[in-house]
PDB file of C-alpha atoms in Angstrom:
ATOM      1  CA  MET W  43      92.205  48.139 -89.101  1.00  0.00           C
ATOM      2  CA  LYS W  44      94.978  47.183 -90.004  1.00  0.00           C
ATOM      3  CA  LYS W  45      94.734  44.458 -87.744  1.00  0.00           C
ATOM      4  CA  LEU W  46      91.625  43.344 -89.233  1.00  0.00           C
ATOM      5  CA  PHE W  47      93.340  43.523 -92.833  1.00  0.00           C
ATOM      6  CA  THR W  48      95.528  41.542 -92.362  1.00  0.00           C
ATOM      7  CA  LEU W  49      93.683  38.375 -90.761  1.00  0.00           C
ATOM      8  CA  LEU W  50      91.462  38.464 -93.657  1.00  0.00           C
ATOM      9  CA  ALA W  51      94.279  38.461 -95.801  1.00  0.00           C
ATOM     10  CA  MET W  52      95.252  35.723 -93.796  1.00  0.00           C
ATOM     11  CA  VAL W  53      92.297  33.816 -93.677  1.00  0.00           C
ATOM     12  CA  GLY W  54      91.484  33.899 -97.678  1.00  0.00           C
ATOM     13  CA  LEU W  55      95.568  33.055 -97.821  1.00  0.00           C
ATOM     14  CA  ALA W  56      94.346  29.185 -95.237  1.00  0.00           C
ATOM     15  CA  PHE W  57      91.528  28.473 -98.069  1.00  0.00           C
ATOM     16  CA  ALA W  58      93.456  29.902-100.879  1.00  0.00           C
ATOM     17  CA  SER W  59      95.885  27.234 -99.364  1.00  0.00           C
ATOM     18  CA  CYS W  60      92.849  24.278 -98.707  1.00  0.00           C
ATOM     19  CA  THR W  61      92.364  24.395-101.673  1.00  0.00           C
ATOM     20  CA  PRO W  62      93.190  21.102-102.602  1.00  0.00           C
ATOM     21  CA  GLU W  63      94.641  21.059-107.157  1.00  0.00           C
ATOM     22  CA  THR W  64      92.553  19.057-109.651  1.00  0.00           C
ATOM     23  CA  PRO W  65      95.004  16.732-110.910  1.00  0.00           C
ATOM     24  CA  GLN W  66      95.288  16.746-114.737  1.00  0.00           C
ATOM     25  CA  GLY W  67      95.730  14.483-117.265  1.00  0.00           C
ATOM     26  CA  PRO W  68      96.153  10.471-118.089  1.00  0.00           C
ATOM     27  CA  ASN W  69      99.016   9.727-115.843  1.00  0.00           C
ATOM     28  CA  THR W  70      97.534  11.046-112.549  1.00  0.00           C
ATOM     29  CA  GLY W  71      96.421   7.959-111.249  1.00  0.00           C
ATOM     30  CA  ASN W  72      92.570   9.399-113.119  1.00  0.00           C
ATOM     31  CA  GLU W  73      90.743   7.420-115.377  1.00  0.00           C
ATOM     32  CA  GLN W  74      89.913   8.487-118.643  1.00  0.00           C
ATOM     33  CA  GLU W  75      86.355   8.974-119.849  1.00  0.00           C
ATOM     34  CA  VAL W  76      85.590   5.600-121.569  1.00  0.00           C
ATOM     35  CA  LEU W  77      83.461   5.902-124.947  1.00  0.00           C
ATOM     36  CA  GLY W  78      82.140   3.670-126.916  1.00  0.00           C
ATOM     37  CA  ALA W  79      79.661  -0.027-125.557  1.00  0.00           C
ATOM     38  CA  ALA W  80      81.472   0.640-122.565  1.00  0.00           C
ATOM     39  CA  GLU W  81      80.653  -3.028-122.558  1.00  0.00           C
ATOM     40  CA  PHE W  82      84.208  -2.889-120.303  1.00  0.00           C
ATOM     41  CA  VAL W  83      86.538  -1.403-117.843  1.00  0.00           C
ATOM     42  CA  MET W  84      89.538   0.037-119.053  1.00  0.00           C
ATOM     43  CA  SER W  85      92.682   2.840-117.478  1.00  0.00           C
ATOM     44  CA  VAL W  86      96.047   3.422-119.176  1.00  0.00           C
ATOM     45  CA  SER W  87      98.120   4.699-116.627  1.00  0.00           C
ATOM     46  CA  ASN W  88     102.363   5.352-116.256  1.00  0.00           C
ATOM     47  CA  ILE W  89     102.851   6.949-120.451  1.00  0.00           C
ATOM     48  CA  GLY W  90     105.687   7.722-120.935  1.00  0.00           C
ATOM     49  CA  GLU W  91     107.374   8.447-123.995  1.00  0.00           C
ATOM     50  CA  THR W  92     107.170   4.440-125.293  1.00  0.00           C
ATOM     51  CA  SER W  93     105.477   2.593-122.940  1.00  0.00           C
ATOM     52  CA  ALA W  94     102.305   2.724-121.576  1.00  0.00           C
ATOM     53  CA  LEU W  95     100.939   0.468-118.502  1.00  0.00           C
ATOM     54  CA  LEU W  96      96.837  -0.667-119.946  1.00  0.00           C
ATOM     55  CA  LYS W  97      94.575  -2.377-117.958  1.00  0.00           C
ATOM     56  CA  VAL W  98      90.744  -3.718-119.636  1.00  0.00           C
ATOM     57  CA  ALA W  99      88.694  -5.318-117.655  1.00  0.00           C
ATOM     58  CA  PRO W 100      84.296  -6.734-118.953  1.00  0.00           C
ATOM     59  CA  LYS W 101      82.049  -5.724-116.540  1.00  0.00           C
ATOM     60  CA  GLN W 102      79.587  -8.908-117.498  1.00  0.00           C
ATOM     61  CA  GLU W 103      81.577 -11.933-115.451  1.00  0.00           C
ATOM     62  CA  GLY W 104      83.621 -14.678-118.100  1.00  0.00           C
ATOM     63  CA  ARG W 105      82.862 -12.321-120.792  1.00  0.00           C
ATOM     64  CA  THR W 106      85.630 -13.135-123.290  1.00  0.00           C
ATOM     65  CA  TYR W 107      86.720 -10.056-125.388  1.00  0.00           C
ATOM     66  CA  TYR W 108      89.034  -9.087-128.441  1.00  0.00           C
ATOM     67  CA  TRP W 109      92.076  -6.063-126.626  1.00  0.00           C
ATOM     68  CA  GLY W 110      94.430  -4.092-129.193  1.00  0.00           C
ATOM     69  CA  ILE W 111      95.424  -0.001-129.569  1.00  0.00           C
ATOM     70  CA  SER W 112      95.674   1.250-132.640  1.00  0.00           C
ATOM     71  CA  LYS W 113      96.752   4.457-133.398  1.00  0.00           C
ATOM     72  CA  GLU W 114      94.359   7.298-133.449  1.00  0.00           C
ATOM     73  CA  ALA W 115      94.724   8.414-137.164  1.00  0.00           C
ATOM     74  CA  SER W 116      93.727   4.464-137.943  1.00  0.00           C
ATOM     75  CA  LEU W 117      90.361   4.768-135.553  1.00  0.00           C
ATOM     76  CA  LYS W 118      89.157   8.181-137.743  1.00  0.00           C
ATOM     77  CA  GLU W 119      89.648   6.454-141.119  1.00  0.00           C
ATOM     78  CA  PHE W 120      86.070   4.401-140.494  1.00  0.00           C
ATOM     79  CA  ALA W 121      82.980   6.488-141.174  1.00  0.00           C
ATOM     80  CA  THR W 122      81.584   5.134-136.871  1.00  0.00           C
ATOM     81  CA  THR W 123      83.648   3.005-134.367  1.00  0.00           C
ATOM     82  CA  ALA W 124      80.986   0.325-134.983  1.00  0.00           C
ATOM     83  CA  ALA W 125      82.778   0.136-138.785  1.00  0.00           C
ATOM     84  CA  TYR W 126      85.748   0.180-137.591  1.00  0.00           C
ATOM     85  CA  MET W 127      85.413  -3.471-135.175  1.00  0.00           C
ATOM     86  CA  GLU W 128      83.833  -4.712-138.199  1.00  0.00           C
ATOM     87  CA  ASP W 129      86.715  -4.406-140.227  1.00  0.00           C
ATOM     88  CA  TYR W 130      88.687  -5.393-137.418  1.00  0.00           C
ATOM     89  CA  TYR W 131      86.606  -8.470-136.343  1.00  0.00           C
ATOM     90  CA  ALA W 132      86.687  -9.530-140.110  1.00  0.00           C
ATOM     91  CA  TYR W 133      90.726  -9.447-140.549  1.00  0.00           C
ATOM     92  CA  LEU W 134      90.156 -11.720-136.927  1.00  0.00           C
ATOM     93  CA  LYS W 135      88.319 -14.295-137.901  1.00  0.00           C
ATOM     94  CA  GLU W 136      90.797 -14.378-141.360  1.00  0.00           C
ATOM     95  CA  ALA W 137      93.234 -15.528-139.428  1.00  0.00           C
ATOM     96  CA  VAL W 138      90.814 -17.748-137.313  1.00  0.00           C
ATOM     97  CA  ASP W 139      89.206 -19.516-140.575  1.00  0.00           C
ATOM     98  CA  SER W 140      92.553 -19.752-142.276  1.00  0.00           C
ATOM     99  CA  GLY W 141      94.197 -22.083-139.471  1.00  0.00           C
ATOM    100  CA  ASN W 142      96.645 -19.594-138.158  1.00  0.00           C
ATOM    101  CA  TYR W 143      94.666 -18.823-135.116  1.00  0.00           C
ATOM    102  CA  THR W 144      91.885 -20.600-133.217  1.00  0.00           C
ATOM    103  CA  TRP W 145      90.082 -17.922-131.476  1.00  0.00           C
ATOM    104  CA  ALA W 146      91.096 -19.231-127.430  1.00  0.00           C
ATOM    105  CA  ASP W 147      94.303 -17.644-128.634  1.00  0.00           C
ATOM    106  CA  LEU W 148      92.997 -14.255-130.072  1.00  0.00           C
ATOM    107  CA  LEU W 149      90.663 -13.289-126.732  1.00  0.00           C
ATOM    108  CA  ASP W 150      91.111 -12.547-123.082  1.00  0.00           C
ATOM    109  CA  LYS W 151      88.811 -14.232-120.203  1.00  0.00           C
ATOM    110  CA  GLY W 152      89.298 -11.351-117.261  1.00  0.00           C
ATOM    111  CA  VAL W 153      90.918  -8.959-115.959  1.00  0.00           C
ATOM    112  CA  VAL W 154      94.152  -7.943-117.955  1.00  0.00           C
ATOM    113  CA  GLU W 155      97.430  -6.077-117.780  1.00  0.00           C
ATOM    114  CA  TYR W 156      99.620  -5.065-120.258  1.00  0.00           C
ATOM    115  CA  THR W 157     102.526  -3.322-120.224  1.00  0.00           C
ATOM    116  CA  THR W 158     103.297  -1.889-123.810  1.00  0.00           C
ATOM    117  CA  GLN W 159     107.237  -1.376-124.859  1.00  0.00           C
ATOM    118  CA  LYS W 160     106.402   0.000-128.554  1.00  0.00           C
ATOM    119  CA  LEU W 161     104.281   3.419-128.647  1.00  0.00           C
ATOM    120  CA  ASP W 162     105.712   6.235-130.243  1.00  0.00           C
ATOM    121  CA  PRO W 163     106.590   9.480-128.776  1.00  0.00           C
ATOM    122  CA  ASN W 164     104.005  12.453-128.453  1.00  0.00           C
ATOM    123  CA  THR W 165     101.723   9.905-130.628  1.00  0.00           C
ATOM    124  CA  LYS W 166      96.964   9.477-129.458  1.00  0.00           C
ATOM    125  CA  TYR W 167      96.420   6.128-129.252  1.00  0.00           C
ATOM    126  CA  ASN W 168      92.862   4.350-128.256  1.00  0.00           C
ATOM    127  CA  LEU W 169      92.907   1.606-125.639  1.00  0.00           C
ATOM    128  CA  PHE W 170      90.016  -0.537-127.402  1.00  0.00           C
ATOM    129  CA  ALA W 171      88.363  -4.076-126.880  1.00  0.00           C
ATOM    130  CA  PHE W 172      85.038  -5.390-127.924  1.00  0.00           C
ATOM    131  CA  GLY W 173      83.631  -8.859-127.105  1.00  0.00           C
ATOM    132  CA  ILE W 174      83.984 -12.013-129.278  1.00  0.00           C
ATOM    133  CA  ASP W 175      82.483 -15.804-127.906  1.00  0.00           C
ATOM    134  CA  ALA W 176      85.459 -18.430-127.358  1.00  0.00           C
ATOM    135  CA  ASN W 177      82.590 -20.040-130.916  1.00  0.00           C
ATOM    136  CA  GLY W 178      83.926 -16.490-132.836  1.00  0.00           C
ATOM    137  CA  ASN W 179      80.423 -14.599-131.949  1.00  0.00           C
ATOM    138  CA  LEU W 180      80.500 -10.602-132.568  1.00  0.00           C
ATOM    139  CA  THR W 181      78.869  -9.482-128.992  1.00  0.00           C
ATOM    140  CA  SER W 182      79.417  -6.129-129.006  1.00  0.00           C
ATOM    141  CA  PRO W 183      77.527  -3.540-130.725  1.00  0.00           C
ATOM    142  CA  ASP W 184      80.275  -1.703-130.912  1.00  0.00           C
ATOM    143  CA  ILE W 185      84.602  -0.804-130.060  1.00  0.00           C
ATOM    144  CA  THR W 186      84.833   0.481-125.726  1.00  0.00           C
ATOM    145  CA  TYR W 187      87.777   2.637-125.707  1.00  0.00           C
ATOM    146  CA  VAL W 188      90.014   5.311-124.264  1.00  0.00           C
ATOM    147  CA  LYS W 189      92.549   7.724-125.749  1.00  0.00           C
ATOM    148  CA  PHE W 190      95.476   8.634-124.360  1.00  0.00           C
ATOM    149  CA  GLN W 191      98.765  10.484-126.090  1.00  0.00           C
ATOM    150  CA  THR W 192     102.025   9.550-125.643  1.00  0.00           C
ATOM    151  CA  LYS W 193     104.881  12.481-123.868  1.00  0.00           C
ATOM    152  CA  GLU W 194     107.300  14.165-126.233  1.00  0.00           C
ATOM    153  CA  SER W 195     110.379  12.607-126.750  1.00  0.00           C
ATOM    154  CA  THR W 196     113.609  14.402-124.358  1.00  0.00           C
ATOM    155  CA  PHE W 197     115.819  13.269-126.995  1.00  0.00           C
ATOM    156  CA  ASP W 198     117.356  15.102-128.057  1.00  0.00           C
ATOM    157  CA  VAL W 199     119.539  15.282-131.729  1.00  0.00           C
ATOM    158  CA  SER W 200     121.554  17.718-131.596  1.00  0.00           C
ATOM    159  CA  LYS W 201     124.264  17.124-129.122  1.00  0.00           C
TER     160      LYS W 201
END
């Protein structure tokens, strides 16, 4: 009986040790949940205290779009994410209409990979994108976005 108990314990241990641990969080290589219009493929990886690797690509080949990063608090100031997009679009349109930029200056096409180094530690952000054609016409009904949070600062002010 003792041998049977030992054998069952070893089998149970073998099953427990073979169960893979599910990685958690944005730094594990798992894709974040894409929210909103879902017109883009997005990911945020290598998240540090003040940096992150951002990747955005339209699902429709050849599509032009605008992408950006905003603090989650900025998005929450609007009743809907579509209202946020419309306000941001108006800001971009004003910049183009004033002659400071062209739509070609502001829009991307294809896959964008960008490492930002200017984030605040322990802060919630949104990576977002929405479609605008080359003539400056809004082509998305809403933003597509993913949420992420930077790591806490390891800087110790007490030393």
